[in-house]
PDB file of C-alpha atoms in Angstrom:
ATOM      1  CA  MET A   1     -12.341 -20.008  15.878  1.00  0.00           C
ATOM      2  CA  SER A   2      -9.045 -18.160  15.480  1.00  0.00           C
ATOM      3  CA  ASP A   3      -5.695 -19.787  14.765  1.00  0.00           C
ATOM      4  CA  VAL A   4      -3.398 -16.911  15.693  1.00  0.00           C
ATOM      5  CA  ALA A   5      -3.539 -13.601  17.575  1.00  0.00           C
ATOM      6  CA  PHE A   6      -1.624 -10.402  16.834  1.00  0.00           C
ATOM      7  CA  ARG A   7      -1.768  -6.656  17.336  1.00  0.00           C
ATOM      8  CA  LEU A   8      -2.081  -3.809  14.844  1.00  0.00           C
ATOM      9  CA  LYS A   9       1.184  -1.943  15.354  1.00  0.00           C
ATOM     10  CA  SER A  10       0.762   0.913  12.867  1.00  0.00           C
ATOM     11  CA  LEU A  11      -1.315   2.305  10.000  1.00  0.00           C
ATOM     12  CA  HIS A  12       0.028   4.053   6.906  1.00  0.00           C
ATOM     13  CA  VAL A  13      -1.640   6.076   4.160  1.00  0.00           C
ATOM     14  CA  TYR A  14       0.030   7.118   0.892  1.00  0.00           C
ATOM     15  CA  PRO A  15      -2.065  10.040  -0.394  1.00  0.00           C
ATOM     16  CA  VAL A  16      -0.084  10.498  -3.640  1.00  0.00           C
ATOM     17  CA  LYS A  17       0.779   7.243  -5.360  1.00  0.00           C
ATOM     18  CA  SER A  18       4.521   6.495  -5.117  1.00  0.00           C
ATOM     19  CA  CYS A  19       5.275   9.461  -2.850  1.00  0.00           C
ATOM     20  CA  ALA A  20       6.069   9.150   0.852  1.00  0.00           C
ATOM     21  CA  GLY A  21       3.509   7.821   3.299  1.00  0.00           C
ATOM     22  CA  VAL A  22       1.901   9.135   6.468  1.00  0.00           C
ATOM     23  CA  SER A  23       1.642   7.199   9.729  1.00  0.00           C
ATOM     24  CA  VAL A  24      -1.809   7.851  11.182  1.00  0.00           C
ATOM     25  CA  ASP A  25      -3.413   7.339  14.591  1.00  0.00           C
ATOM     26  CA  GLU A  26      -6.737   6.433  13.018  1.00  0.00           C
ATOM     27  CA  ALA A  27      -7.795   5.442   9.508  1.00  0.00           C
ATOM     28  CA  LEU A  28     -11.312   5.162   8.162  1.00  0.00           C
ATOM     29  CA  LEU A  29     -12.009   2.189   5.923  1.00  0.00           C
ATOM     30  CA  ILE A  30     -13.841   3.033   2.712  1.00  0.00           C
ATOM     31  CA  GLU A  31     -14.642   0.903  -0.323  1.00  0.00           C
ATOM     32  CA  THR A  32     -11.171   1.423  -1.830  1.00  0.00           C
ATOM     33  CA  GLY A  33      -9.188   0.752   1.362  1.00  0.00           C
ATOM     34  CA  LEU A  34      -7.992   3.405   3.815  1.00  0.00           C
ATOM     35  CA  GLU A  35      -9.445   6.865   3.241  1.00  0.00           C
ATOM     36  CA  PHE A  36      -7.154   9.098   1.114  1.00  0.00           C
ATOM     37  CA  ASP A  37      -4.815   6.213   0.281  1.00  0.00           C
ATOM     38  CA  ARG A  38      -3.560   6.591  -3.310  1.00  0.00           C
ATOM     39  CA  ALA A  39      -6.319   9.132  -3.964  1.00  0.00           C
ATOM     40  CA  TRP A  40      -3.909  11.267  -6.035  1.00  0.00           C
ATOM     41  CA  MET A  41      -1.453  10.221  -8.745  1.00  0.00           C
ATOM     42  CA  VAL A  42       1.242  11.856 -10.866  1.00  0.00           C
ATOM     43  CA  VAL A  43       0.882  11.393 -14.624  1.00  0.00           C
ATOM     44  CA  ASP A  44       2.846  12.333 -17.729  1.00  0.00           C
ATOM     45  CA  PRO A  45       1.426  14.548 -20.528  1.00  0.00           C
ATOM     46  CA  ASP A  46      -0.296  11.487 -22.012  1.00  0.00           C
ATOM     47  CA  GLY A  47      -2.072  10.713 -18.744  1.00  0.00           C
ATOM     48  CA  VAL A  48       0.085   7.659 -17.955  1.00  0.00           C
ATOM     49  CA  PHE A  49       1.067   7.179 -14.304  1.00  0.00           C
ATOM     50  CA  VAL A  50       4.649   7.600 -13.155  1.00  0.00           C
ATOM     51  CA  THR A  51       6.252   6.107 -10.034  1.00  0.00           C
ATOM     52  CA  GLN A  52       9.524   5.861  -8.139  1.00  0.00           C
ATOM     53  CA  ARG A  53      10.530   3.108 -10.552  1.00  0.00           C
ATOM     54  CA  GLU A  54      11.455   5.775 -13.098  1.00  0.00           C
ATOM     55  CA  LEU A  55      11.551   8.840 -10.810  1.00  0.00           C
ATOM     56  CA  PRO A  56      13.124   7.854  -7.452  1.00  0.00           C
ATOM     57  CA  ARG A  57      12.915  11.440  -6.171  1.00  0.00           C
ATOM     58  CA  MET A  58       9.180  10.934  -5.729  1.00  0.00           C
ATOM     59  CA  ALA A  59      10.154   9.290  -2.421  1.00  0.00           C
ATOM     60  CA  LEU A  60      11.139  12.735  -1.141  1.00  0.00           C
ATOM     61  CA  VAL A  61       7.657  14.222  -1.615  1.00  0.00           C
ATOM     62  CA  ARG A  62       6.270  14.101   1.913  1.00  0.00           C
ATOM     63  CA  PRO A  63       2.571  14.656   2.639  1.00  0.00           C
ATOM     64  CA  THR A  64       0.823  15.897   5.752  1.00  0.00           C
ATOM     65  CA  LEU A  65      -2.877  15.114   6.116  1.00  0.00           C
ATOM     66  CA  ARG A  66      -4.877  17.919   7.709  1.00  0.00           C
ATOM     67  CA  TRP A  67      -8.565  18.542   8.305  1.00  0.00           C
ATOM     68  CA  GLN A  68      -9.222  20.396   5.034  1.00  0.00           C
ATOM     69  CA  ASP A  69      -6.167  19.755   2.894  1.00  0.00           C
ATOM     70  CA  VAL A  70      -3.098  17.700   2.155  1.00  0.00           C
ATOM     71  CA  VAL A  71       0.198  19.579   2.334  1.00  0.00           C
ATOM     72  CA  LEU A  72       3.054  18.312   0.157  1.00  0.00           C
ATOM     73  CA  ARG A  73       6.645  19.236   0.922  1.00  0.00           C
ATOM     74  CA  ALA A  74       9.867  18.417  -0.910  1.00  0.00           C
ATOM     75  CA  PRO A  75      13.481  19.614  -0.648  1.00  0.00           C
ATOM     76  CA  GLY A  76      13.945  23.083  -2.096  1.00  0.00           C
ATOM     77  CA  MET A  77      10.212  23.557  -2.773  1.00  0.00           C
ATOM     78  CA  LEU A  78       7.543  25.729  -1.191  1.00  0.00           C
ATOM     79  CA  ALA A  79       4.723  23.672   0.313  1.00  0.00           C
ATOM     80  CA  LEU A  80       1.880  22.668  -2.019  1.00  0.00           C
ATOM     81  CA  HIS A  81      -1.611  22.676  -0.489  1.00  0.00           C
ATOM     82  CA  LEU A  82      -4.271  20.404  -2.000  1.00  0.00           C
ATOM     83  CA  ALA A  83      -7.805  21.122  -0.814  1.00  0.00           C
ATOM     84  CA  LEU A  84      -9.672  17.910  -0.047  1.00  0.00           C
ATOM     85  CA  ASP A  85     -12.903  19.229  -1.570  1.00  0.00           C
ATOM     86  CA  THR A  86     -11.557  20.830  -4.764  1.00  0.00           C
ATOM     87  CA  VAL A  87     -10.729  19.402  -8.193  1.00  0.00           C
ATOM     88  CA  GLU A  88     -10.606  20.822 -11.712  1.00  0.00           C
ATOM     89  CA  GLN A  89     -11.532  19.421 -15.117  1.00  0.00           C
ATOM     90  CA  PRO A  90     -12.183  15.702 -15.676  1.00  0.00           C
ATOM     91  CA  LEU A  91      -9.826  13.616 -17.790  1.00  0.00           C
ATOM     92  CA  ARG A  92      -8.859  10.001 -18.466  1.00  0.00           C
ATOM     93  CA  VAL A  93      -5.645   8.525 -17.075  1.00  0.00           C
ATOM     94  CA  ARG A  94      -3.902   5.164 -17.156  1.00  0.00           C
ATOM     95  CA  VAL A  95      -2.651   3.144 -14.194  1.00  0.00           C
ATOM     96  CA  TRP A  96      -1.131  -0.142 -15.318  1.00  0.00           C
ATOM     97  CA  ASP A  97      -3.643  -1.682 -17.745  1.00  0.00           C
ATOM     98  CA  ASP A  98      -6.616   0.313 -16.484  1.00  0.00           C
ATOM     99  CA  GLU A  99      -7.859   3.502 -18.089  1.00  0.00           C
ATOM    100  CA  VAL A 100      -9.937   5.345 -15.501  1.00  0.00           C
ATOM    101  CA  PRO A 101     -11.670   8.705 -15.049  1.00  0.00           C
ATOM    102  CA  ALA A 102      -9.953  11.255 -12.829  1.00  0.00           C
ATOM    103  CA  PHE A 103      -9.819  14.979 -12.137  1.00  0.00           C
ATOM    104  CA  ASP A 104      -6.910  17.285 -12.887  1.00  0.00           C
ATOM    105  CA  MET A 105      -5.577  19.209  -9.869  1.00  0.00           C
ATOM    106  CA  GLY A 106      -4.693  22.319 -11.849  1.00  0.00           C
ATOM    107  CA  PRO A 107      -1.660  24.179 -13.194  1.00  0.00           C
ATOM    108  CA  LEU A 108      -0.048  25.012  -9.828  1.00  0.00           C
ATOM    109  CA  ALA A 109       0.171  21.345  -8.815  1.00  0.00           C
ATOM    110  CA  ALA A 110       1.379  20.427 -12.302  1.00  0.00           C
ATOM    111  CA  GLN A 111       4.148  23.028 -12.178  1.00  0.00           C
ATOM    112  CA  TRP A 112       5.170  21.980  -8.656  1.00  0.00           C
ATOM    113  CA  PHE A 113       5.699  18.344  -9.632  1.00  0.00           C
ATOM    114  CA  SER A 114       7.271  19.253 -12.971  1.00  0.00           C
ATOM    115  CA  ASP A 115       9.778  21.563 -11.282  1.00  0.00           C
ATOM    116  CA  PHE A 116      10.729  19.090  -8.570  1.00  0.00           C
ATOM    117  CA  LEU A 117      10.939  15.985 -10.734  1.00  0.00           C
ATOM    118  CA  GLY A 118      12.429  17.656 -13.807  1.00  0.00           C
ATOM    119  CA  ARG A 119       9.940  16.708 -16.528  1.00  0.00           C
ATOM    120  CA  PRO A 120       6.412  17.737 -17.573  1.00  0.00           C
ATOM    121  CA  LEU A 121       3.901  16.165 -15.204  1.00  0.00           C
ATOM    122  CA  ARG A 122       0.412  16.671 -13.828  1.00  0.00           C
ATOM    123  CA  LEU A 123      -1.337  15.672 -10.628  1.00  0.00           C
ATOM    124  CA  VAL A 124      -4.752  14.009 -10.782  1.00  0.00           C
ATOM    125  CA  ARG A 125      -7.323  12.777  -8.283  1.00  0.00           C
ATOM    126  CA  PHE A 126      -9.268   9.535  -8.569  1.00  0.00           C
ATOM    127  CA  ASP A 127     -12.933   9.812  -9.531  1.00  0.00           C
ATOM    128  CA  PRO A 128     -14.741   8.002  -6.676  1.00  0.00           C
ATOM    129  CA  SER A 129     -17.790   7.374  -8.852  1.00  0.00           C
ATOM    130  CA  HIS A 130     -15.722   4.865 -10.861  1.00  0.00           C
ATOM    131  CA  LYS A 131     -15.326   1.273  -9.699  1.00  0.00           C
ATOM    132  CA  ARG A 132     -11.854  -0.039 -10.480  1.00  0.00           C
ATOM    133  CA  LEU A 133     -11.823  -3.676  -9.394  1.00  0.00           C
ATOM    134  CA  SER A 134      -9.023  -6.014  -8.356  1.00  0.00           C
ATOM    135  CA  SER A 135      -8.377  -9.176 -10.370  1.00  0.00           C
ATOM    136  CA  LYS A 136     -11.110 -11.752  -9.772  1.00  0.00           C
ATOM    137  CA  ARG A 137      -8.455 -14.424 -10.237  1.00  0.00           C
ATOM    138  CA  TRP A 138      -7.331 -13.552  -6.714  1.00  0.00           C
ATOM    139  CA  THR A 139     -10.422 -12.063  -5.068  1.00  0.00           C
ATOM    140  CA  GLY A 140     -12.934 -14.679  -6.228  1.00  0.00           C
ATOM    141  CA  ALA A 141     -16.485 -13.544  -5.497  1.00  0.00           C
ATOM    142  CA  VAL A 142     -15.356 -10.325  -3.801  1.00  0.00           C
ATOM    143  CA  ASP A 143     -15.667  -7.099  -5.813  1.00  0.00           C
ATOM    144  CA  ALA A 144     -12.652  -5.288  -4.361  1.00  0.00           C
ATOM    145  CA  GLU A 145     -12.482  -1.626  -5.342  1.00  0.00           C
ATOM    146  CA  ASN A 146      -9.272   0.381  -5.702  1.00  0.00           C
ATOM    147  CA  ALA A 147      -8.304   3.977  -6.187  1.00  0.00           C
ATOM    148  CA  PHE A 148      -4.808   4.384  -7.679  1.00  0.00           C
ATOM    149  CA  SER A 149      -3.190   1.450  -5.834  1.00  0.00           C
ATOM    150  CA  ASP A 150      -1.313  -1.034  -7.994  1.00  0.00           C
ATOM    151  CA  GLY A 151      -4.165  -3.505  -7.871  1.00  0.00           C
ATOM    152  CA  TYR A 152      -5.520  -4.201  -4.381  1.00  0.00           C
ATOM    153  CA  PRO A 153      -7.005  -1.914  -1.745  1.00  0.00           C
ATOM    154  CA  LEU A 154      -4.760  -2.861   1.197  1.00  0.00           C
ATOM    155  CA  LEU A 155      -1.253  -4.165   1.818  1.00  0.00           C
ATOM    156  CA  VAL A 156      -0.420  -6.030   5.027  1.00  0.00           C
ATOM    157  CA  ALA A 157       3.075  -6.725   6.393  1.00  0.00           C
ATOM    158  CA  SER A 158       4.504  -7.678   9.770  1.00  0.00           C
ATOM    159  CA  THR A 159       7.339  -6.646  12.035  1.00  0.00           C
ATOM    160  CA  GLY A 160       8.415 -10.298  12.164  1.00  0.00           C
ATOM    161  CA  SER A 161       8.994 -10.304   8.419  1.00  0.00           C
ATOM    162  CA  LEU A 162      11.047  -7.116   8.637  1.00  0.00           C
ATOM    163  CA  ASP A 163      13.114  -8.549  11.489  1.00  0.00           C
ATOM    164  CA  GLU A 164      13.962 -11.594   9.381  1.00  0.00           C
ATOM    165  CA  LEU A 165      14.944  -9.440   6.412  1.00  0.00           C
ATOM    166  CA  ASN A 166      17.153  -7.273   8.607  1.00  0.00           C
ATOM    167  CA  ARG A 167      18.764 -10.364  10.136  1.00  0.00           C
ATOM    168  CA  ARG A 168      19.680 -11.537   6.640  1.00  0.00           C
ATOM    169  CA  LEU A 169      20.846  -8.059   5.604  1.00  0.00           C
ATOM    170  CA  ALA A 170      23.142  -7.946   8.647  1.00  0.00           C
ATOM    171  CA  ALA A 171      24.554 -11.362   7.764  1.00  0.00           C
ATOM    172  CA  ALA A 172      25.322  -9.978   4.298  1.00  0.00           C
ATOM    173  CA  GLY A 173      27.081  -6.959   5.813  1.00  0.00           C
ATOM    174  CA  GLN A 174      24.282  -4.557   4.888  1.00  0.00           C
ATOM    175  CA  ALA A 175      22.504  -1.883   6.924  1.00  0.00           C
ATOM    176  CA  PRO A 176      18.999  -2.504   8.281  1.00  0.00           C
ATOM    177  CA  VAL A 177      15.957  -1.034   6.540  1.00  0.00           C
ATOM    178  CA  THR A 178      12.494   0.048   7.648  1.00  0.00           C
ATOM    179  CA  LEU A 179       9.080  -1.029   6.432  1.00  0.00           C
ATOM    180  CA  ALA A 180       8.774   2.337   4.674  1.00  0.00           C
ATOM    181  CA  ARG A 181      10.512   0.655   1.730  1.00  0.00           C
ATOM    182  CA  PHE A 182       7.616  -1.804   1.395  1.00  0.00           C
ATOM    183  CA  ARG A 183       4.777   0.720   1.764  1.00  0.00           C
ATOM    184  CA  PRO A 184       2.289  -1.347   3.804  1.00  0.00           C
ATOM    185  CA  ASN A 185      -1.045   0.009   4.988  1.00  0.00           C
ATOM    186  CA  LEU A 186      -1.301  -2.269   8.023  1.00  0.00           C
ATOM    187  CA  VAL A 187       1.699  -3.411  10.046  1.00  0.00           C
ATOM    188  CA  LEU A 188       1.056  -6.365  12.382  1.00  0.00           C
ATOM    189  CA  GLU A 189       3.158  -7.422  15.365  1.00  0.00           C
ATOM    190  CA  GLY A 190       3.179 -10.682  17.264  1.00  0.00           C
ATOM    191  CA  LEU A 191       3.533 -12.916  14.194  1.00  0.00           C
ATOM    192  CA  ASP A 192       6.419 -15.112  13.111  1.00  0.00           C
ATOM    193  CA  ALA A 193       8.390 -14.023  10.057  1.00  0.00           C
ATOM    194  CA  HIS A 194       6.171 -14.068   6.966  1.00  0.00           C
ATOM    195  CA  ALA A 195       3.299 -15.684   8.849  1.00  0.00           C
ATOM    196  CA  GLU A 196       1.026 -13.319   6.919  1.00  0.00           C
ATOM    197  CA  ASP A 197       1.722 -15.485   3.857  1.00  0.00           C
ATOM    198  CA  THR A 198      -0.261 -18.303   5.455  1.00  0.00           C
ATOM    199  CA  LEU A 199      -3.241 -16.386   6.824  1.00  0.00           C
ATOM    200  CA  ASP A 200      -6.691 -16.232   5.275  1.00  0.00           C
ATOM    201  CA  GLU A 201      -8.865 -13.725   7.136  1.00  0.00           C
ATOM    202  CA  LEU A 202      -7.936 -11.011   9.644  1.00  0.00           C
ATOM    203  CA  ARG A 203     -10.527  -9.852  12.167  1.00  0.00           C
ATOM    204  CA  PHE A 204     -10.580  -6.790  14.407  1.00  0.00           C
ATOM    205  CA  GLU A 205     -13.263  -5.699  16.861  1.00  0.00           C
ATOM    206  CA  THR A 206     -13.589  -1.913  16.738  1.00  0.00           C
ATOM    207  CA  PRO A 207     -15.929   0.342  18.769  1.00  0.00           C
ATOM    208  CA  ASP A 208     -17.970   0.728  15.556  1.00  0.00           C
ATOM    209  CA  GLY A 209     -18.225  -2.993  14.862  1.00  0.00           C
ATOM    210  CA  PRO A 210     -16.135  -5.785  13.321  1.00  0.00           C
ATOM    211  CA  VAL A 211     -13.609  -5.370  10.520  1.00  0.00           C
ATOM    212  CA  ARG A 212     -12.757  -8.383   8.373  1.00  0.00           C
ATOM    213  CA  LEU A 213      -9.977  -8.441   5.795  1.00  0.00           C
ATOM    214  CA  LYS A 214      -9.073 -11.300   3.474  1.00  0.00           C
ATOM    215  CA  LEU A 215      -5.449 -11.812   2.416  1.00  0.00           C
ATOM    216  CA  VAL A 216      -5.653 -12.727  -1.253  1.00  0.00           C
ATOM    217  CA  LYS A 217      -2.339 -12.360  -3.064  1.00  0.00           C
ATOM    218  CA  PRO A 218       1.374 -12.251  -2.179  1.00  0.00           C
ATOM    219  CA  CYS A 219       2.825  -8.871  -3.128  1.00  0.00           C
ATOM    220  CA  PRO A 220       5.501  -9.200  -5.848  1.00  0.00           C
ATOM    221  CA  ARG A 221       8.299  -6.709  -5.414  1.00  0.00           C
ATOM    222  CA  CYS A 222       9.674  -4.408  -8.097  1.00  0.00           C
ATOM    223  CA  PRO A 223      12.944  -2.480  -7.520  1.00  0.00           C
ATOM    224  CA  MET A 224      11.234   0.126  -5.271  1.00  0.00           C
ATOM    225  CA  PRO A 225      12.310  -1.470  -1.937  1.00  0.00           C
ATOM    226  CA  ASP A 226      15.897  -0.739  -3.021  1.00  0.00           C
ATOM    227  CA  ILE A 227      15.147   3.006  -3.073  1.00  0.00           C
ATOM    228  CA  ASP A 228      16.106   4.655   0.223  1.00  0.00           C
ATOM    229  CA  PRO A 229      12.955   6.540   1.326  1.00  0.00           C
ATOM    230  CA  GLU A 230      15.047   9.142   3.168  1.00  0.00           C
ATOM    231  CA  THR A 231      17.493  10.001   0.378  1.00  0.00           C
ATOM    232  CA  ALA A 232      15.991   8.527  -2.840  1.00  0.00           C
ATOM    233  CA  GLU A 233      19.325   6.781  -3.476  1.00  0.00           C
ATOM    234  CA  VAL A 234      18.981   3.539  -5.438  1.00  0.00           C
ATOM    235  CA  GLY A 235      20.785   0.403  -4.279  1.00  0.00           C
ATOM    236  CA  HIS A 236      20.427  -3.354  -4.697  1.00  0.00           C
ATOM    237  CA  ALA A 237      20.994  -4.940  -1.272  1.00  0.00           C
ATOM    238  CA  VAL A 238      17.324  -5.525  -0.434  1.00  0.00           C
ATOM    239  CA  GLY A 239      16.566  -7.184  -3.748  1.00  0.00           C
ATOM    240  CA  ASP A 240      19.700  -9.291  -3.534  1.00  0.00           C
ATOM    241  CA  VAL A 241      18.767 -10.609  -0.092  1.00  0.00           C
ATOM    242  CA  LEU A 242      15.112 -11.197  -0.966  1.00  0.00           C
ATOM    243  CA  ALA A 243      16.252 -13.225  -3.972  1.00  0.00           C
ATOM    244  CA  GLY A 244      17.834 -15.686  -1.569  1.00  0.00           C
ATOM    245  CA  TYR A 245      14.643 -16.707   0.195  1.00  0.00           C
ATOM    246  CA  ARG A 246      11.486 -15.006  -1.060  1.00  0.00           C
ATOM    247  CA  ALA A 247      10.732 -16.493  -4.512  1.00  0.00           C
ATOM    248  CA  ASP A 248       7.020 -17.394  -4.417  1.00  0.00           C
ATOM    249  CA  ALA A 249       5.603 -20.089  -6.680  1.00  0.00           C
ATOM    250  CA  ARG A 250       2.101 -18.626  -6.299  1.00  0.00           C
ATOM    251  CA  VAL A 251       3.174 -15.653  -8.415  1.00  0.00           C
ATOM    252  CA  ASP A 252       5.454 -17.469 -10.861  1.00  0.00           C
ATOM    253  CA  GLY A 253       8.569 -17.216  -8.722  1.00  0.00           C
ATOM    254  CA  ALA A 254       8.431 -13.455  -8.158  1.00  0.00           C
ATOM    255  CA  LEU A 255      10.065 -12.108  -4.988  1.00  0.00           C
ATOM    256  CA  THR A 256       7.344 -11.247  -2.496  1.00  0.00           C
ATOM    257  CA  PHE A 257       7.043  -9.363   0.769  1.00  0.00           C
ATOM    258  CA  GLY A 258       3.666  -8.746   2.422  1.00  0.00           C
ATOM    259  CA  MET A 259       0.155  -9.715   1.346  1.00  0.00           C
ATOM    260  CA  ASN A 260      -2.472  -7.834  -0.605  1.00  0.00           C
ATOM    261  CA  ALA A 261      -5.829  -7.748   1.160  1.00  0.00           C
ATOM    262  CA  VAL A 262      -9.458  -6.941   0.390  1.00  0.00           C
ATOM    263  CA  LEU A 263     -12.214  -5.712   2.658  1.00  0.00           C
ATOM    264  CA  LEU A 264     -14.948  -8.192   3.554  1.00  0.00           C
ATOM    265  CA  GLU A 265     -16.635  -6.126   6.278  1.00  0.00           C
ATOM    266  CA  GLY A 266     -16.050  -2.765   7.889  1.00  0.00           C
ATOM    267  CA  VAL A 267     -16.760   0.091   5.456  1.00  0.00           C
ATOM    268  CA  GLU A 268     -17.058   3.367   7.418  1.00  0.00           C
ATOM    269  CA  ARG A 269     -15.346   1.808  10.435  1.00  0.00           C
ATOM    270  CA  ALA A 270     -12.036   3.056  11.799  1.00  0.00           C
ATOM    271  CA  LEU A 271      -8.855   1.159  12.570  1.00  0.00           C
ATOM    272  CA  ARG A 272      -6.425   2.360  15.235  1.00  0.00           C
ATOM    273  CA  PRO A 273      -2.933   1.178  16.191  1.00  0.00           C
ATOM    274  CA  GLY A 274      -3.022  -1.065  19.231  1.00  0.00           C
ATOM    275  CA  LEU A 275      -6.127  -2.990  18.199  1.00  0.00           C
ATOM    276  CA  ALA A 276      -5.977  -6.697  18.968  1.00  0.00           C
ATOM    277  CA  GLY A 277      -6.636  -8.947  16.002  1.00  0.00           C
ATOM    278  CA  GLU A 278      -7.059 -12.605  15.247  1.00  0.00           C
ATOM    279  CA  ALA A 279      -6.729 -14.618  12.085  1.00  0.00           C
ATOM    280  CA  SER A 280      -7.364 -18.002  10.562  1.00  0.00           C
ATOM    281  CA  TYR A 281      -4.936 -19.943   8.406  1.00  0.00           C
ATOM    282  CA  ARG A 282      -5.651 -20.501   4.751  1.00  0.00           C
ATOM    283  CA  PHE A 283      -7.203 -23.924   4.232  1.00  0.00           C
ATOM    284  CA  ASP A 284      -4.154 -25.367   2.482  1.00  0.00           C
ATOM    285  CA  CYS A 285      -1.813 -24.013   5.176  1.00  0.00           C
ATOM    286  CA  ALA A 286      -4.051 -25.317   7.958  1.00  0.00           C
ATOM    287  CA  LEU A 287      -3.982 -28.783   6.400  1.00  0.00           C
ATOM    288  CA  SER A 288      -0.188 -28.647   6.155  1.00  0.00           C
ATOM    289  CA  ARG A 289       0.103 -27.641   9.797  1.00  0.00           C
ATOM    290  CA  ARG A 290      -2.223 -30.399  10.950  1.00  0.00           C
ATOM    291  CA  ALA A 291      -0.284 -32.955   8.888  1.00  0.00           C
ATOM    292  CA  ALA A 292       2.984 -31.757  10.376  1.00  0.00           C
ATOM    293  CA  GLY A 293       1.532 -31.961  13.864  1.00  0.00           C
ATOM    294  CA  ALA A 294       0.248 -35.474  13.288  1.00  0.00           C
ATOM    295  CA  ALA A 295       3.626 -36.586  11.942  1.00  0.00           C
ATOM    296  CA  ALA A 296       5.380 -35.130  14.979  1.00  0.00           C
ATOM    297  CA  ALA A 297       2.905 -36.837  17.316  1.00  0.00           C
ATOM    298  CA  GLY A 298       3.411 -40.144  15.531  1.00  0.00           C
TER     299      GLY A 298
END
């Protein structure tokens, strides 16, 4: 039995970790989330990942997914073409606390990123034979695999949550923002603001069969939402407003927006914008709602 209905408004893939995303009309679910999501990553000469946190101009690297390659474009740069079926020598890289196997993408890609971002860098691709798992503290019995995502295969946010943020930004005299700042994979519509915080399992019926996702952890926010994805300019308005209402005790008071999710069912099935979905509340939230309803009835 479902508690709430919604619709899948849009799907987003981020081929190169911390670079711009791509809105897609269809996305295949694989073990690590959406196909090609965070499949590539930029690393320093020691193999340690870099992100917009230290290099905001990464936001200006814009990918296009094509049948046989990914094309990367950036201001003042010739396009860089990455073949989907080609890698070079293997190496070890670090993403957060995980050291994982990967493949170097060669000197041309390394020079392209080094020239645009102004320091020595290389581009690597995740080794799909490796299983990098999310924290069992949050996923429980589920072995949730990741490529180069921060720690979970999928991120879910809603238009209702963005509307509430923009309402508060307007009240503070600030300009509205888009969900591009929060880098979700799935955007849901038809939910109240931050209703995703209270949901347990999302279900979609696709032509290929059911897809089931479990929302497992609120997504703590670093300074990246204050980086304008169109200009790479760094501000503070988003963080300031979130600080007024989004501290989450579940993650030690961190400011959160959106929910990390894992795949329960649906590998090799495709999601498409417009799909109707339904969800159940988390057990603790369902109890709270029933108690509130009983109190109101009394």
